[in-house]
Amino acid sequence: MQELTHYINGEHVKGTSGRFADVYNPATGEVQAKCPLASTAEMEKAVEIAAAAQPAWAATNPQRRARVMMKFVALLNRDMDKLAEALSREHGKTLPDAAGDVQRGLEVVEYCIGAPQMLKGEFTDSAGPGIDMYSMRQALGVTAGITPFNFPAMIPMWMFAPAIACGNAFILKPSERDPSVPLMLAELMEEAGLPKGILQVVNGDKEAVDAILYNDTIQSVGFVGSTPIAEYIYGTGCSQGKRVQCFGGAKNHMIIMPDADMDQAADALVGAGYGAAGERCMAISVAVPVGEETADRLIEKLVPRVEALKVGPYTAGNDVDYGPVVTGAAKQNILNLVQSGIDQGAKLVVDGRDFSLQGYEEGFFVGAHLFDNVTKDMDIYKKEIFGPVLSTVRAQTYEEAIGLAMDHEYGNGTAIFTRDGDTARDFANRINIGMVGVNVPIPVPLAYHTFGGWKKSAFGDLNQHGPDAFKFYTRTKTITARWPSGIKEGGEFSIPVME
Ligand code: NAD
């Protein structure tokens, strides 16, 4: 059995707590590795190392820091296949999807090559007689991030690339379910020229997370994961005086207007609903066709597409649409929710419950499910399922459809499919959701825009990547300077005001 490590001060370090988490091969159901779960003392040690290394890194010319990012991009491209394979092996997603996971992280690293431009600050010449005023963005110090299992490459990079480009040290606490790729990323950053101690990976569970939250040296915490944990980390982190941003769960609605191209909408729904086995925070989990006739046409188009989905292990190559879910517990949770949908009166038009794959009977595969006639009060509508289950809620009018999405507690992403610009524009303006697609089912913004939901999908006022990341990972300091010629005029005893 492989024993995974932490990555501390440039070394792979074995865990000393004696506690481990099982890392599965989701395709076979076997435990393939043990992930060490750090104690508070192990986390504190990493923080001390980070604090010692960070000042020299912050004092390094920002262009030199950016060159590390440049080299890191080259190394990610060099090792893309290796990273994707390691990612699929622990997560279960297909190889092209795993490469996409690395790629969407890489794009944020590319954006961070422009950090010197983002960090330039502001300057006012002659803000007063002989006075100059300037603002600079300074690194926070030691920063930390806690990441989910579903994007083990992308989300760590979304956090550590801007943090480190800004001159911070970063401690990554990745998901204990698929920790190998984060460890590989830390190695690659060092190969790219990053000094030891600036990026460390400390594996763990709640104990490691609490060790981050209650550590006085750590200045900021980024979190991505489920909403209850996001709320806990946001509340605790803020009460400890840290800068915190937390991104939580989702229930993304796609509205299909009667004038939409129904083939396009059905294709989009199948990709967005079932890709990565539905384990994406931007997956579409609710289809809202407007009008009975639209709903009937949509279901007619969806059923054969959903039935034709190919489910299998990543090793089967490109002939697989999605793989297993991450653990047996996740599979059981999905199947329980499917049962609750049936019990509460939804119509299961594609039933994946009996899905089984020869040779992989113990794997965590879940067949594709499609529900029709789902209503607002059902658990499958209210809860995030995070599996290959698409719920159809029939709305009679556009107002009812937009109201559904607006009233849901989550507000990560949404989409509308229509040919009518006026409807699309109205939807984009009124909807209380952070990321909106118009005829685009998964509207994940590119690296130079920002990513973040509203309502119970995000806590904190700055988004991930884009310009917000440079604000989150720096503090503004504003200097008002007058040089000695002004001082000879003597002291001033009233507050200075502009005349
Ligand atoms: P999770 O909340 O179970 O775990 C996320 C992280 O929190 C992990 O590192 C885990 O070790 C840690 N953690 C778990 N329980 C904890 C506890 N009790 N105390 C402290 N820390 C704890 O989430 P997950 O299952 O890994 O990921 C799936 C969830 O993440 C879904 O809800 C999905 O919507 C969400 N997600 C959101 C976004 C977004 O940008 N909004 C992106 C990806 C995933």
GROMACS .gro file of N, CA and C and ligand atoms in nm, residues 145-151 154-155 158 173-178 204-210 213 223-230 232-233 246-251 279-282 326 384 386 410 412 435 451-453 457-458 464, ligand 1:
model
  212
  145GLY      N    1  -0.489   2.764   0.190
  145GLY     CA    2  -0.607   2.729   0.110
  145GLY      C    3  -0.649   2.585   0.138
  146ILE      N    4  -0.780   2.565   0.139
  146ILE     CA    5  -0.839   2.433   0.167
  146ILE      C    6  -0.926   2.399   0.047
  147THR      N    7  -0.897   2.286  -0.018
  147THR     CA    8  -0.960   2.264  -0.149
  147THR      C    9  -1.040   2.133  -0.152
  148PRO      N   10  -1.134   2.123  -0.248
  148PRO     CA   11  -1.224   2.007  -0.256
  148PRO      C   12  -1.165   1.897  -0.343
  149PHE      N   13  -1.234   1.783  -0.343
  149PHE     CA   14  -1.182   1.670  -0.421
  149PHE      C   15  -1.207   1.685  -0.571
  150ASN      N   16  -1.306   1.770  -0.610
  150ASN     CA   17  -1.354   1.753  -0.747
  150ASN      C   18  -1.267   1.822  -0.853
  151PHE      N   19  -1.184   1.918  -0.812
  151PHE     CA   20  -1.085   1.976  -0.905
  151PHE      C   21  -0.949   1.981  -0.835
  154MET      N   22  -0.701   2.219  -1.060
  154MET     CA   23  -0.744   2.356  -1.094
  154MET      C   24  -0.758   2.446  -0.971
  155ILE      N   25  -0.830   2.398  -0.871
  155ILE     CA   26  -0.861   2.489  -0.760
  155ILE      C   27  -0.736   2.519  -0.676
  158TRP      N   28  -0.572   2.789  -0.869
  158TRP     CA   29  -0.645   2.916  -0.862
  158TRP      C   30  -0.607   2.993  -0.735
  173LYS      N   31  -0.398   2.281   0.190
  173LYS     CA   32  -0.455   2.162   0.256
  173LYS      C   33  -0.555   2.106   0.154
  174PRO      N   34  -0.509   2.014   0.068
  174PRO     CA   35  -0.600   1.963  -0.036
  174PRO      C   36  -0.697   1.860   0.020
  175SER      N   37  -0.785   1.814  -0.066
  175SER     CA   38  -0.878   1.709  -0.024
  175SER      C   39  -0.800   1.582   0.005
  176GLU      N   40  -0.836   1.516   0.113
  176GLU     CA   41  -0.769   1.391   0.150
  176GLU      C   42  -0.812   1.276   0.059
  177ARG      N   43  -0.907   1.301  -0.032
  177ARG     CA   44  -0.953   1.192  -0.120
  177ARG      C   45  -0.865   1.178  -0.244
  178ASP      N   46  -0.804   1.288  -0.290
  178ASP     CA   47  -0.716   1.279  -0.409
  178ASP      C   48  -0.598   1.376  -0.397
  204GLY      N   49  -0.462   1.657   0.534
  204GLY     CA   50  -0.532   1.642   0.661
  204GLY      C   51  -0.681   1.654   0.649
  205ASP      N   52  -0.743   1.657   0.769
  205ASP     CA   53  -0.888   1.669   0.778
  205ASP      C   54  -0.922   1.788   0.869
  206LYS      N   55  -1.029   1.775   0.947
  206LYS     CA   56  -1.073   1.889   1.029
  206LYS      C   57  -0.963   1.938   1.123
  207GLU      N   58  -0.882   1.846   1.175
  207GLU     CA   59  -0.776   1.889   1.268
  207GLU      C   60  -0.679   1.984   1.198
  208ALA      N   61  -0.641   1.950   1.076
  208ALA     CA   62  -0.548   2.038   1.002
  208ALA      C   63  -0.616   2.170   0.967
  209VAL      N   64  -0.745   2.163   0.933
  209VAL     CA   65  -0.818   2.285   0.898
  209VAL      C   66  -0.827   2.377   1.021
  210ASP      N   67  -0.860   2.319   1.134
  210ASP     CA   68  -0.867   2.401   1.255
  210ASP      C   69  -0.730   2.457   1.293
  213LEU      N   70  -0.709   2.759   1.093
  213LEU     CA   71  -0.800   2.867   1.135
  213LEU      C   72  -0.755   2.935   1.263
  223PHE      N   73  -1.117   2.891   0.076
  223PHE     CA   74  -1.179   2.759   0.085
  223PHE      C   75  -1.271   2.737  -0.033
  224VAL      N   76  -1.270   2.614  -0.085
  224VAL     CA   77  -1.371   2.572  -0.183
  224VAL      C   78  -1.417   2.435  -0.140
  225GLY      N   79  -1.548   2.416  -0.133
  225GLY     CA   80  -1.604   2.287  -0.091
  225GLY      C   81  -1.753   2.301  -0.068
  226SER      N   82  -1.805   2.220   0.023
  226SER     CA   83  -1.951   2.221   0.045
  226SER      C   84  -1.990   2.339   0.134
  227THR      N   85  -2.117   2.378   0.124
  227THR     CA   86  -2.161   2.499   0.194
  227THR      C   87  -2.153   2.491   0.347
  228PRO      N   88  -2.191   2.379   0.410
  228PRO     CA   89  -2.180   2.379   0.557
  228PRO      C   90  -2.037   2.403   0.605
  229ILE      N   91  -1.940   2.345   0.535
  229ILE     CA   92  -1.800   2.364   0.577
  229ILE      C   93  -1.756   2.506   0.541
  230ALA      N   94  -1.804   2.557   0.427
  230ALA     CA   95  -1.771   2.696   0.389
  230ALA      C   96  -1.819   2.792   0.496
  232TYR      N   97  -1.871   2.728   0.812
  232TYR     CA   98  -1.790   2.708   0.933
  232TYR      C   99  -1.655   2.780   0.919
  233ILE      N  100  -1.592   2.762   0.804
  233ILE     CA  101  -1.458   2.820   0.786
  233ILE      C  102  -1.467   2.971   0.776
  246CYS      N  103  -1.474   3.199   0.090
  246CYS     CA  104  -1.518   3.059   0.086
  246CYS      C  105  -1.621   3.041  -0.024
  247PHE      N  106  -1.604   2.934  -0.100
  247PHE     CA  107  -1.695   2.905  -0.211
  247PHE      C  108  -1.761   2.771  -0.182
  248GLY      N  109  -1.894   2.768  -0.191
  248GLY     CA  110  -1.969   2.651  -0.146
  248GLY      C  111  -2.041   2.577  -0.256
  249GLY      N  112  -2.147   2.510  -0.219
  249GLY     CA  113  -2.221   2.421  -0.308
  249GLY      C  114  -2.307   2.495  -0.410
  250ALA      N  115  -2.380   2.417  -0.488
  250ALA     CA  116  -2.452   2.477  -0.601
  250ALA      C  117  -2.574   2.394  -0.639
  251LYS      N  118  -2.667   2.457  -0.706
  251LYS     CA  119  -2.780   2.389  -0.769
  251LYS      C  120  -2.810   2.475  -0.892
  279GLU      N  121  -2.009   1.575  -1.085
  279GLU     CA  122  -1.931   1.624  -0.970
  279GLU      C  123  -1.860   1.755  -1.004
  280ARG      N  124  -1.939   1.852  -1.047
  280ARG     CA  125  -1.883   1.985  -1.076
  280ARG      C  126  -1.974   2.088  -1.010
  281CYS      N  127  -1.910   2.191  -0.951
  281CYS     CA  128  -1.994   2.294  -0.889
  281CYS      C  129  -2.065   2.377  -0.994
  282MET      N  130  -2.025   2.366  -1.119
  282MET     CA  131  -2.094   2.440  -1.226
  282MET      C  132  -2.178   2.345  -1.313
  326VAL      N  133  -1.662   0.962  -0.655
  326VAL     CA  134  -1.532   0.956  -0.586
  326VAL      C  135  -1.522   0.849  -0.477
  384GLU      N  136  -2.805   1.960  -0.305
  384GLU     CA  137  -2.705   1.935  -0.409
  384GLU      C  138  -2.681   1.784  -0.413
  386PHE      N  139  -2.473   1.620  -0.655
  386PHE     CA  140  -2.334   1.599  -0.694
  386PHE      C  141  -2.315   1.460  -0.754
  410TYR      N  142  -2.897   2.839  -0.337
  410TYR     CA  143  -2.765   2.848  -0.400
  410TYR      C  144  -2.768   2.946  -0.517
  412ASN      N  145  -2.467   2.975  -0.764
  412ASN     CA  146  -2.335   2.967  -0.827
  412ASN      C  147  -2.343   3.001  -0.975
  435MET      N  148  -2.271   3.359  -1.191
  435MET     CA  149  -2.216   3.331  -1.325
  435MET      C  150  -2.329   3.284  -1.416
  451PHE      N  151  -1.422   3.439  -1.078
  451PHE     CA  152  -1.512   3.326  -1.058
  451PHE      C  153  -1.572   3.335  -0.919
  452GLY      N  154  -1.705   3.331  -0.911
  452GLY     CA  155  -1.767   3.327  -0.779
  452GLY      C  156  -1.917   3.330  -0.787
  453GLY      N  157  -1.982   3.261  -0.694
  453GLY     CA  158  -2.128   3.260  -0.691
  453GLY      C  159  -2.183   3.365  -0.597
  457SER      N  160  -2.365   3.012  -0.213
  457SER     CA  161  -2.256   2.951  -0.288
  457SER      C  162  -2.124   3.022  -0.264
  458ALA      N  163  -2.125   3.135  -0.195
  458ALA     CA  164  -1.998   3.205  -0.171
  458ALA      C  165  -2.009   3.295  -0.049
  464GLN      N  166  -1.264   3.446  -0.694
  464GLN     CA  167  -1.138   3.378  -0.724
  464GLN      C  168  -1.085   3.427  -0.858
  500NAD     P1  169  -1.605   1.914   0.139
  500NAD     O1  170  -1.671   2.036   0.196
  500NAD     O2  171  -1.642   1.782   0.195
  500NAD     O3  172  -1.445   1.924   0.156
  500NAD     C1  173  -1.374   2.038   0.114
  500NAD     C2  174  -1.252   2.053   0.201
  500NAD     O4  175  -1.292   2.075   0.337
  500NAD     C3  176  -1.160   1.932   0.202
  500NAD     O5  177  -1.026   1.976   0.196
  500NAD     C4  178  -1.192   1.864   0.333
  500NAD     O6  179  -1.081   1.795   0.387
  500NAD     C5  180  -1.232   1.979   0.422
  500NAD     N1  181  -1.329   1.940   0.524
  500NAD     C6  182  -1.424   1.842   0.514
  500NAD     N2  183  -1.495   1.834   0.627
  500NAD     C7  184  -1.446   1.927   0.711
  500NAD     C8  185  -1.481   1.969   0.844
  500NAD     N3  186  -1.578   1.911   0.912
  500NAD     N4  187  -1.411   2.070   0.898
  500NAD     C9  188  -1.312   2.130   0.830
  500NAD     N5  189  -1.275   2.095   0.705
  500NAD    C10  190  -1.341   1.995   0.645
  500NAD     O7  191  -1.629   1.920  -0.019
  500NAD     P2  192  -1.590   1.811  -0.128
  500NAD     O8  193  -1.684   1.695  -0.115
  500NAD     O9  194  -1.446   1.787  -0.130
  500NAD    O10  195  -1.625   1.891  -0.263
  500NAD    C11  196  -1.753   1.898  -0.318
  500NAD    C12  197  -1.824   2.025  -0.279
  500NAD    O11  198  -1.746   2.137  -0.320
  500NAD    C13  199  -1.957   2.042  -0.349
  500NAD    O12  200  -2.049   2.097  -0.257
  500NAD    C14  201  -1.928   2.142  -0.460
  500NAD    O13  202  -2.038   2.217  -0.505
  500NAD    C15  203  -1.828   2.229  -0.392
  500NAD     N6  204  -1.748   2.303  -0.489
  500NAD    C16  205  -1.770   2.436  -0.501
  500NAD    C17  206  -1.700   2.510  -0.593
  500NAD    C18  207  -1.723   2.657  -0.608
  500NAD    O14  208  -1.641   2.722  -0.669
  500NAD     N7  209  -1.831   2.712  -0.554
  500NAD    C19  210  -1.603   2.447  -0.672
  500NAD    C20  211  -1.580   2.310  -0.656
  500NAD    C21  212  -1.654   2.239  -0.562
   0.00000   0.00000   0.00000
